[in-house]
mmCIF file of C-alpha atoms and ligand atoms in Angstrom:
data_model
loop_
_atom_site.group_PDB
_atom_site.id
_atom_site.type_symbol
_atom_site.label_atom_id
_atom_site.label_comp_id
_atom_site.label_asym_id
_atom_site.label_seq_id
_atom_site.Cartn_x
_atom_site.Cartn_y
_atom_site.Cartn_z
ATOM 1 C CA MET A 197 -0.035 0.012 -0.012
ATOM 2 C CA LYS A 198 1.190 3.540 -0.659
ATOM 3 C CA ILE A 199 1.249 5.732 2.433
ATOM 4 C CA LEU A 200 1.569 9.433 1.625
ATOM 5 C CA LEU A 201 2.830 11.823 4.255
ATOM 6 C CA ALA A 202 1.764 15.313 3.059
ATOM 7 C CA THR A 203 2.858 18.124 5.414
ATOM 8 C CA GLU A 204 2.979 21.747 4.398
ATOM 9 C CA LYS A 205 4.772 22.287 7.790
ATOM 10 C CA PRO A 206 7.312 19.417 7.836
ATOM 11 C CA PHE A 207 7.973 17.076 10.610
ATOM 12 C CA SER A 208 11.541 16.768 11.931
ATOM 13 C CA PRO A 209 13.722 14.578 9.782
ATOM 14 C CA ALA A 210 14.240 12.110 12.640
ATOM 15 C CA ALA A 211 10.457 11.612 12.928
ATOM 16 C CA VAL A 212 10.113 11.087 9.201
ATOM 17 C CA ARG A 213 12.990 8.629 9.140
ATOM 18 C CA LYS A 214 11.277 6.521 11.939
ATOM 19 C CA MET A 215 7.907 6.642 10.162
ATOM 20 C CA ARG A 216 9.518 5.422 6.881
ATOM 21 C CA GLU A 217 11.392 2.599 8.668
ATOM 22 C CA LEU A 218 8.181 1.402 10.340
ATOM 23 C CA ALA A 219 6.017 1.588 7.152
ATOM 24 C CA GLU A 220 8.680 -0.132 4.991
ATOM 25 C CA ALA A 221 9.343 -2.859 7.516
ATOM 26 C CA GLU A 222 5.676 -3.838 7.069
ATOM 27 C CA GLY A 223 6.079 -3.828 3.233
ATOM 28 C CA HIS A 224 4.283 -0.417 2.645
ATOM 29 C CA GLN A 225 5.574 2.228 0.303
ATOM 30 C CA PHE A 226 6.224 5.480 2.155
ATOM 31 C CA VAL A 227 6.104 8.691 0.120
ATOM 32 C CA THR A 228 6.593 12.219 1.323
ATOM 33 C CA LEU A 229 5.331 15.568 0.123
ATOM 34 C CA GLU A 230 6.802 18.225 2.456
ATOM 35 C CA SER A 231 6.728 21.967 2.435
ATOM 36 C CA TYR A 232 4.463 21.977 -0.583
ATOM 37 C CA THR A 233 3.207 25.343 -1.722
ATOM 38 C CA SER A 234 0.245 24.567 -3.994
ATOM 39 C CA ILE A 235 -2.780 22.375 -3.785
ATOM 40 C CA GLU A 236 -1.928 20.988 -7.193
ATOM 41 C CA GLU A 237 1.188 19.278 -5.718
ATOM 42 C CA LEU A 238 -1.040 17.558 -3.126
ATOM 43 C CA LEU A 239 -3.712 16.555 -5.776
ATOM 44 C CA HIS A 240 -0.953 15.006 -7.818
ATOM 45 C CA ALA A 241 0.721 13.187 -4.859
ATOM 46 C CA VAL A 242 -2.548 11.630 -3.558
ATOM 47 C CA ALA A 243 -3.551 10.130 -6.874
ATOM 48 C CA ASP A 244 -2.443 6.572 -6.047
ATOM 49 C CA ALA A 245 -2.222 6.841 -2.229
ATOM 50 C CA SER A 246 -4.096 4.216 -0.101
ATOM 51 C CA ALA A 247 -3.411 6.155 3.173
ATOM 52 C CA LEU A 248 -2.715 9.809 3.790
ATOM 53 C CA ILE A 249 -1.077 11.388 6.801
ATOM 54 C CA VAL A 250 -1.447 15.123 7.329
ATOM 55 C CA ARG A 251 -1.014 17.799 10.021
ATOM 56 C CA SER A 252 -3.155 20.876 9.672
ATOM 57 C CA ASP A 253 -3.204 20.410 5.901
ATOM 58 C CA PRO A 254 -6.752 20.790 4.492
ATOM 59 C CA VAL A 255 -8.259 17.518 3.343
ATOM 60 C CA THR A 256 -11.187 18.730 1.331
ATOM 61 C CA ALA A 257 -13.634 17.045 -1.090
ATOM 62 C CA GLN A 258 -11.337 18.156 -3.928
ATOM 63 C CA VAL A 259 -8.373 16.291 -2.303
ATOM 64 C CA LEU A 260 -10.446 13.233 -1.690
ATOM 65 C CA ASP A 261 -11.808 13.181 -5.284
ATOM 66 C CA ALA A 262 -8.213 13.260 -6.534
ATOM 67 C CA ALA A 263 -7.471 10.078 -4.475
ATOM 68 C CA PRO A 264 -9.606 7.251 -5.823
ATOM 69 C CA GLU A 265 -7.445 4.569 -3.902
ATOM 70 C CA LEU A 266 -7.689 6.326 -0.621
ATOM 71 C CA LYS A 267 -8.999 4.206 2.341
ATOM 72 C CA LEU A 268 -7.703 6.160 5.333
ATOM 73 C CA VAL A 269 -6.741 9.667 6.316
ATOM 74 C CA VAL A 270 -4.869 10.169 9.594
ATOM 75 C CA ARG A 271 -4.418 13.579 11.096
ATOM 76 C CA ALA A 272 -1.107 13.226 12.977
ATOM 77 C CA GLY A 273 -2.260 15.411 15.818
ATOM 78 C CA ALA A 274 -5.359 16.084 17.841
ATOM 79 C CA GLY A 275 -7.574 18.631 16.093
ATOM 80 C CA TYR A 276 -9.142 17.382 12.881
ATOM 81 C CA ASP A 277 -11.042 20.494 11.925
ATOM 82 C CA ASN A 278 -8.929 20.581 8.775
ATOM 83 C CA ILE A 279 -10.507 17.393 7.506
ATOM 84 C CA ASP A 280 -13.816 17.438 5.759
ATOM 85 C CA ILE A 281 -15.385 14.576 7.734
ATOM 86 C CA LYS A 282 -18.645 14.494 5.831
ATOM 87 C CA ALA A 283 -16.773 14.266 2.537
ATOM 88 C CA CYS A 284 -14.622 11.406 3.989
ATOM 89 C CA THR A 285 -17.751 9.480 5.080
ATOM 90 C CA ALA A 286 -19.491 10.094 1.708
ATOM 91 C CA ARG A 287 -16.490 8.529 0.027
ATOM 92 C CA ASN A 288 -16.055 5.644 2.391
ATOM 93 C CA VAL A 289 -12.745 7.022 3.576
ATOM 94 C CA ILE A 290 -11.919 6.512 7.271
ATOM 95 C CA ALA A 291 -10.616 9.544 9.191
ATOM 96 C CA MET A 292 -8.564 9.144 12.341
ATOM 97 C CA ASN A 293 -6.512 11.407 14.684
ATOM 98 C CA THR A 294 -3.737 10.601 17.055
ATOM 99 C CA PRO A 295 -4.946 12.174 20.330
ATOM 100 C CA GLY A 296 -2.535 12.991 23.115
ATOM 101 C CA GLN A 297 0.674 12.502 21.099
ATOM 102 C CA ASN A 298 1.764 16.154 20.965
ATOM 103 C CA SER A 299 0.064 17.365 24.144
ATOM 104 C CA ASN A 300 3.148 17.869 26.324
ATOM 105 C CA ALA A 301 4.719 19.960 23.499
ATOM 106 C CA VAL A 302 1.647 22.240 23.348
ATOM 107 C CA ALA A 303 1.625 22.666 27.117
ATOM 108 C CA GLU A 304 5.263 23.528 27.191
ATOM 109 C CA LEU A 305 4.665 26.210 24.449
ATOM 110 C CA ALA A 306 1.790 27.704 26.469
ATOM 111 C CA PHE A 307 4.067 28.162 29.408
ATOM 112 C CA LEU A 308 6.864 29.573 27.283
ATOM 113 C CA MET A 309 4.489 32.248 25.997
ATOM 114 C CA MET A 310 3.229 32.981 29.538
ATOM 115 C CA LEU A 311 6.703 33.264 30.934
ATOM 116 C CA TYR A 312 7.885 35.467 27.969
ATOM 117 C CA MET A 313 4.947 37.881 28.539
ATOM 118 C CA ALA A 314 5.257 37.771 32.350
ATOM 119 C CA ARG A 315 8.915 38.935 31.903
ATOM 120 C CA SER A 316 7.774 41.743 29.626
ATOM 121 C CA GLY A 317 9.299 40.136 26.471
ATOM 122 C CA PHE A 318 12.840 40.328 27.967
ATOM 123 C CA ALA A 319 12.900 44.005 27.284
ATOM 124 C CA GLY A 320 14.807 44.853 30.435
ATOM 125 C CA LYS A 321 11.632 46.053 32.229
ATOM 126 C CA TRP A 322 10.369 44.514 35.461
ATOM 127 C CA GLY A 323 8.001 41.645 35.064
ATOM 128 C CA THR A 324 5.943 39.340 37.247
ATOM 129 C CA GLU A 325 6.065 35.598 38.410
ATOM 130 C CA LEU A 326 3.632 32.732 37.845
ATOM 131 C CA ARG A 327 3.950 31.430 41.424
ATOM 132 C CA GLY A 328 0.745 32.053 43.460
ATOM 133 C CA LYS A 329 -1.252 33.083 40.318
ATOM 134 C CA SER A 330 -4.470 31.358 39.189
ATOM 135 C CA ILE A 331 -4.793 29.561 35.913
ATOM 136 C CA GLY A 332 -8.029 28.320 34.400
ATOM 137 C CA LEU A 333 -7.957 25.375 31.987
ATOM 138 C CA HIS A 334 -10.901 25.781 29.551
ATOM 139 C CA GLY A 335 -11.263 22.104 28.526
ATOM 140 C CA PHE A 336 -9.679 19.333 30.602
ATOM 141 C CA GLY A 337 -8.292 16.943 27.983
ATOM 142 C CA ASN A 338 -4.807 15.766 27.167
ATOM 143 C CA VAL A 339 -3.090 19.046 26.934
ATOM 144 C CA SER A 340 -4.684 20.390 30.123
ATOM 145 C CA ARG A 341 -3.373 17.404 32.103
ATOM 146 C CA PHE A 342 0.176 18.448 31.192
ATOM 147 C CA MET A 343 -0.791 22.125 31.846
ATOM 148 C CA ASN A 344 -1.943 21.100 35.305
ATOM 149 C CA GLN A 345 1.359 19.301 36.156
ATOM 150 C CA ILE A 346 3.567 22.227 34.885
ATOM 151 C CA ALA A 347 1.342 24.777 36.559
ATOM 152 C CA LYS A 348 1.639 22.946 39.889
ATOM 153 C CA GLY A 349 5.431 22.983 39.453
ATOM 154 C CA PHE A 350 5.231 26.799 39.158
ATOM 155 C CA GLY A 351 3.099 26.982 42.315
ATOM 156 C CA MET A 352 -0.052 28.139 40.475
ATOM 157 C CA LYS A 353 -3.577 27.539 41.600
ATOM 158 C CA VAL A 354 -5.365 25.506 38.906
ATOM 159 C CA TYR A 355 -8.995 25.661 37.985
ATOM 160 C CA ALA A 356 -10.785 23.828 35.127
ATOM 161 C CA TYR A 357 -14.028 23.856 33.290
ATOM 162 C CA ASP A 358 -15.091 20.908 31.121
ATOM 163 C CA PRO A 359 -18.721 19.780 30.841
ATOM 164 C CA TYR A 360 -17.478 16.367 29.487
ATOM 165 C CA VAL A 361 -15.230 15.523 32.439
ATOM 166 C CA GLU A 362 -16.342 14.407 35.891
ATOM 167 C CA GLU A 363 -15.717 16.807 38.713
ATOM 168 C CA ASN A 364 -14.165 14.040 40.615
ATOM 169 C CA GLU A 365 -11.576 13.347 38.007
ATOM 170 C CA MET A 366 -10.563 16.955 38.202
ATOM 171 C CA LYS A 367 -10.394 16.944 41.941
ATOM 172 C CA GLN A 368 -8.243 13.812 41.886
ATOM 173 C CA SER A 369 -5.782 15.694 39.715
ATOM 174 C CA GLY A 370 -5.711 18.568 42.279
ATOM 175 C CA VAL A 371 -7.691 20.877 40.038
ATOM 176 C CA ILE A 372 -10.575 23.037 41.346
ATOM 177 C CA PRO A 373 -13.590 22.234 39.115
ATOM 178 C CA CYS A 374 -15.868 25.075 37.798
ATOM 179 C CA LYS A 375 -19.495 24.559 36.977
ATOM 180 C CA THR A 376 -19.579 27.226 34.322
ATOM 181 C CA PRO A 377 -17.121 28.956 32.065
ATOM 182 C CA GLU A 378 -18.186 32.221 33.814
ATOM 183 C CA GLU A 379 -16.931 30.770 37.137
ATOM 184 C CA LEU A 380 -13.654 29.887 35.467
ATOM 185 C CA TYR A 381 -12.969 33.203 33.861
ATOM 186 C CA SER A 382 -13.981 35.157 37.025
ATOM 187 C CA ASN A 383 -11.529 33.308 39.155
ATOM 188 C CA CYS A 384 -8.452 33.115 36.896
ATOM 189 C CA GLN A 385 -5.827 35.649 36.004
ATOM 190 C CA TYR A 386 -4.573 33.279 33.343
ATOM 191 C CA VAL A 387 -7.028 31.311 31.168
ATOM 192 C CA SER A 388 -5.681 28.710 28.785
ATOM 193 C CA LEU A 389 -7.878 27.357 25.999
ATOM 194 C CA HIS A 390 -7.937 23.658 25.220
ATOM 195 C CA ILE A 391 -11.161 23.038 23.366
ATOM 196 C CA PRO A 392 -11.581 21.716 19.840
ATOM 197 C CA LEU A 393 -12.958 23.868 17.036
ATOM 198 C CA ASN A 394 -16.464 22.774 16.012
ATOM 199 C CA ASN A 395 -19.803 24.402 15.391
ATOM 200 C CA LYS A 396 -20.392 24.831 19.091
ATOM 201 C CA THR A 397 -17.022 26.333 19.950
ATOM 202 C CA ARG A 398 -16.547 28.628 16.987
ATOM 203 C CA LYS A 399 -16.281 32.305 18.184
ATOM 204 C CA SER A 400 -17.362 31.082 21.726
ATOM 205 C CA ILE A 401 -14.654 33.033 23.548
ATOM 206 C CA GLY A 402 -15.396 36.802 23.486
ATOM 207 C CA TYR A 403 -16.232 39.904 25.407
ATOM 208 C CA GLU A 404 -18.820 38.414 27.758
ATOM 209 C CA LEU A 405 -16.319 35.918 29.279
ATOM 210 C CA LEU A 406 -13.138 38.025 29.000
ATOM 211 C CA LYS A 407 -14.742 40.970 30.858
ATOM 212 C CA LEU A 408 -15.074 38.684 33.953
ATOM 213 C CA MET A 409 -11.310 38.136 34.222
ATOM 214 C CA PRO A 410 -9.454 39.658 37.158
ATOM 215 C CA PRO A 411 -6.924 42.461 36.695
ATOM 216 C CA GLU A 412 -3.761 41.714 34.658
ATOM 217 C CA ALA A 413 -5.695 38.994 32.770
ATOM 218 C CA VAL A 414 -3.906 36.840 30.182
ATOM 219 C CA LEU A 415 -5.712 34.701 27.579
ATOM 220 C CA VAL A 416 -3.564 31.891 26.242
ATOM 221 C CA ASN A 417 -4.651 30.230 23.054
ATOM 222 C CA THR A 418 -2.901 27.155 21.822
ATOM 223 C CA ALA A 419 -6.104 25.698 20.298
ATOM 224 C CA ARG A 420 -7.520 27.312 17.171
ATOM 225 C CA LYS A 421 -7.904 31.003 16.254
ATOM 226 C CA GLU A 422 -11.470 30.449 15.156
ATOM 227 C CA ILE A 423 -12.721 29.690 18.685
ATOM 228 C CA ILE A 424 -12.132 33.407 19.422
ATOM 229 C CA ASP A 425 -14.774 36.069 18.714
ATOM 230 C CA GLU A 426 -12.216 38.650 17.502
ATOM 231 C CA ASP A 427 -14.728 41.511 17.716
ATOM 232 C CA GLY A 428 -15.236 40.767 21.382
ATOM 233 C CA LEU A 429 -11.505 40.418 21.896
ATOM 234 C CA LEU A 430 -10.877 43.818 20.369
ATOM 235 C CA LYS A 431 -13.604 45.390 22.410
ATOM 236 C CA ILE A 432 -12.215 44.163 25.707
ATOM 237 C CA PHE A 433 -8.734 45.271 24.588
ATOM 238 C CA ASP A 434 -10.095 48.756 23.966
ATOM 239 C CA GLU A 435 -11.817 48.849 27.339
ATOM 240 C CA ARG A 436 -9.101 47.340 29.468
ATOM 241 C CA SER A 437 -5.423 48.199 29.117
ATOM 242 C CA ASP A 438 -4.325 45.404 31.506
ATOM 243 C CA ILE A 439 -5.512 42.480 29.406
ATOM 244 C CA LYS A 440 -3.112 40.408 27.157
ATOM 245 C CA TYR A 441 -3.498 37.786 24.510
ATOM 246 C CA LEU A 442 -1.064 35.025 23.694
ATOM 247 C CA SER A 443 -1.859 32.974 20.629
ATOM 248 C CA ASP A 444 -0.044 30.059 18.895
ATOM 249 C CA ILE A 445 -1.230 31.340 15.438
ATOM 250 C CA GLU A 446 -1.878 34.890 14.243
ATOM 251 C CA PRO A 447 -5.420 36.094 14.551
ATOM 252 C CA ASP A 448 -7.178 37.627 11.596
ATOM 253 C CA CYS A 449 -7.106 40.992 13.451
ATOM 254 C CA LYS A 450 -3.302 40.855 13.865
ATOM 255 C CA ALA A 451 -2.799 44.241 12.171
ATOM 256 C CA ILE A 452 -5.029 45.981 14.641
ATOM 257 C CA PHE A 453 -3.102 44.539 17.488
ATOM 258 C CA GLU A 454 0.204 45.686 15.967
ATOM 259 C CA GLN A 455 -1.204 49.134 15.521
ATOM 260 C CA LYS A 456 -2.986 49.586 18.888
ATOM 261 C CA TYR A 457 -1.846 47.141 21.501
ATOM 262 C CA SER A 458 1.934 46.989 21.478
ATOM 263 C CA GLY A 459 3.419 44.875 24.304
ATOM 264 C CA ARG A 460 0.137 43.246 25.101
ATOM 265 C CA PHE A 461 0.207 40.283 22.722
ATOM 266 C CA LEU A 462 2.354 37.505 21.387
ATOM 267 C CA PHE A 463 1.558 35.596 18.227
ATOM 268 C CA THR A 464 3.514 32.821 16.552
ATOM 269 C CA ALA A 465 3.606 33.150 12.770
ATOM 270 C CA LYS A 466 3.069 29.426 12.206
ATOM 271 C CA LYS A 467 1.395 27.079 14.663
ATOM 272 C CA MET A 468 4.314 25.986 16.728
ATOM 273 C CA GLY A 469 2.718 24.055 19.631
ATOM 274 C CA ALA A 470 3.368 20.631 18.254
ATOM 275 C CA GLN A 471 6.629 21.531 16.584
ATOM 276 C CA THR A 472 9.047 19.474 18.677
ATOM 277 C CA GLU A 473 11.039 16.400 17.573
ATOM 278 C CA GLU A 474 9.395 14.345 20.347
ATOM 279 C CA ALA A 475 5.840 15.427 19.384
ATOM 280 C CA ASN A 476 6.491 14.873 15.676
ATOM 281 C CA THR A 477 7.865 11.417 16.433
ATOM 282 C CA ASN A 478 4.998 10.545 18.731
ATOM 283 C CA ALA A 479 2.319 11.697 16.427
ATOM 284 C CA GLY A 480 3.965 10.403 13.270
ATOM 285 C CA ILE A 481 4.690 6.998 14.608
ATOM 286 C CA ALA A 482 1.197 6.704 15.988
ATOM 287 C CA ALA A 483 -0.198 7.589 12.638
ATOM 288 C CA VAL A 484 1.871 5.021 10.825
ATOM 289 C CA LYS A 485 1.050 2.295 13.438
ATOM 290 C CA GLN A 486 -2.679 3.044 13.089
ATOM 291 C CA ILE A 487 -2.508 2.634 9.331
ATOM 292 C CA ILE A 488 -0.467 -0.575 9.576
ATOM 293 C CA ASP A 489 -2.864 -1.928 12.097
ATOM 294 C CA TYR A 490 -5.969 -0.965 10.096
ATOM 295 C CA PHE A 491 -4.720 -2.618 6.971
ATOM 296 C CA LYS A 492 -3.735 -5.722 8.856
ATOM 297 C CA THR A 493 -6.597 -6.203 11.298
ATOM 298 C CA GLY A 494 -9.299 -3.544 10.436
ATOM 299 C CA ASN A 495 -8.686 -1.864 13.828
ATOM 300 C CA ASP A 496 -10.205 1.596 13.663
ATOM 301 C CA LYS A 497 -9.893 2.627 17.266
ATOM 302 C CA PHE A 498 -9.072 6.318 16.607
ATOM 303 C CA ARG A 499 -11.752 6.654 13.932
ATOM 304 C CA VAL A 500 -13.468 10.086 14.078
ATOM 305 C CA ASN A 501 -16.126 9.548 11.378
HETATM 306 C C1 LIG B 1118 -3.054 19.506 16.930
HETATM 307 O O1 LIG B 1118 -4.250 19.664 16.725
HETATM 308 O O2 LIG B 1118 -2.575 18.353 17.173
HETATM 309 C C2 LIG B 1118 -2.127 20.724 16.943
HETATM 310 O O3 LIG B 1118 -2.725 21.831 16.743
HETATM 311 C C3 LIG B 1118 -0.916 20.452 16.005
HETATM 312 O O4 LIG B 1118 -1.097 20.995 14.790
HETATM 313 P P1 LIG B 1118 0.117 20.830 13.704
HETATM 314 O O5 LIG B 1118 0.405 19.474 13.422
HETATM 315 O O6 LIG B 1118 -0.485 21.531 12.449
HETATM 316 O O7 LIG B 1118 1.261 21.618 14.171
#
């Protein structure tokens, strides 16, 4: 079977080498399309692929139509909002993700951004410390569990809101459970977002929640830019000069931030949360293993459609 790894933002060479070794050892052909710049390159490469591994690369109906042999798409990562799930289902293509594999890398990046901002961007000015501050985890999945551990190491007080996780589970992890998002945002100087992008969460974080945050509030977004209501974000930034926004991807309103809110934001140009050798290896190997296993035994444990 031909397995195509198509990544506009490439994995580390070590991760790709390990993926290739694993696939070839099982008799599969392993082909890479890295750092591609046009959709045509992807359409051409998928033409005879039986399995496709992607990162945030859009897998649209057009891509699927160009891949008549395709049985399986694996998103090497957690969020699969880049995959047209309905189009996959309509074409009998199985879609999977590899949850949890890059969670630690994302949590470390969130803290990197928080510390950088807390120390005023290393500009020689005084800053603040994380110890003793409160952090709210919006969503208590894989990334949040690492966030909790790291936050505890920094001596932070950790709150979480997640309607899909039992309160007891949070308590056992030493986290204070909140019953509503409002409770979370009111209690926490830092709020870190760990929710997927879907129709319920799109533009769900905006003015009404952010206005509840205590003084010197910091919103940390290593999830998706689309979960933010950017009009609401700009409104609270206009009203309150103490609030800051750290995002692992540039928002659409980046130019306004640059013009009006200097020193109050930090944006990565490309999504960097999962960009470590360890995360690439974990997610890449998991993706290849899932494909091998599916073709061998039909195991579709991480199926999302
Ligand atoms: C994920 O959903 O797993 C992360 O956002 C990583 O995305 P990336 O593979 O595009 O870096």
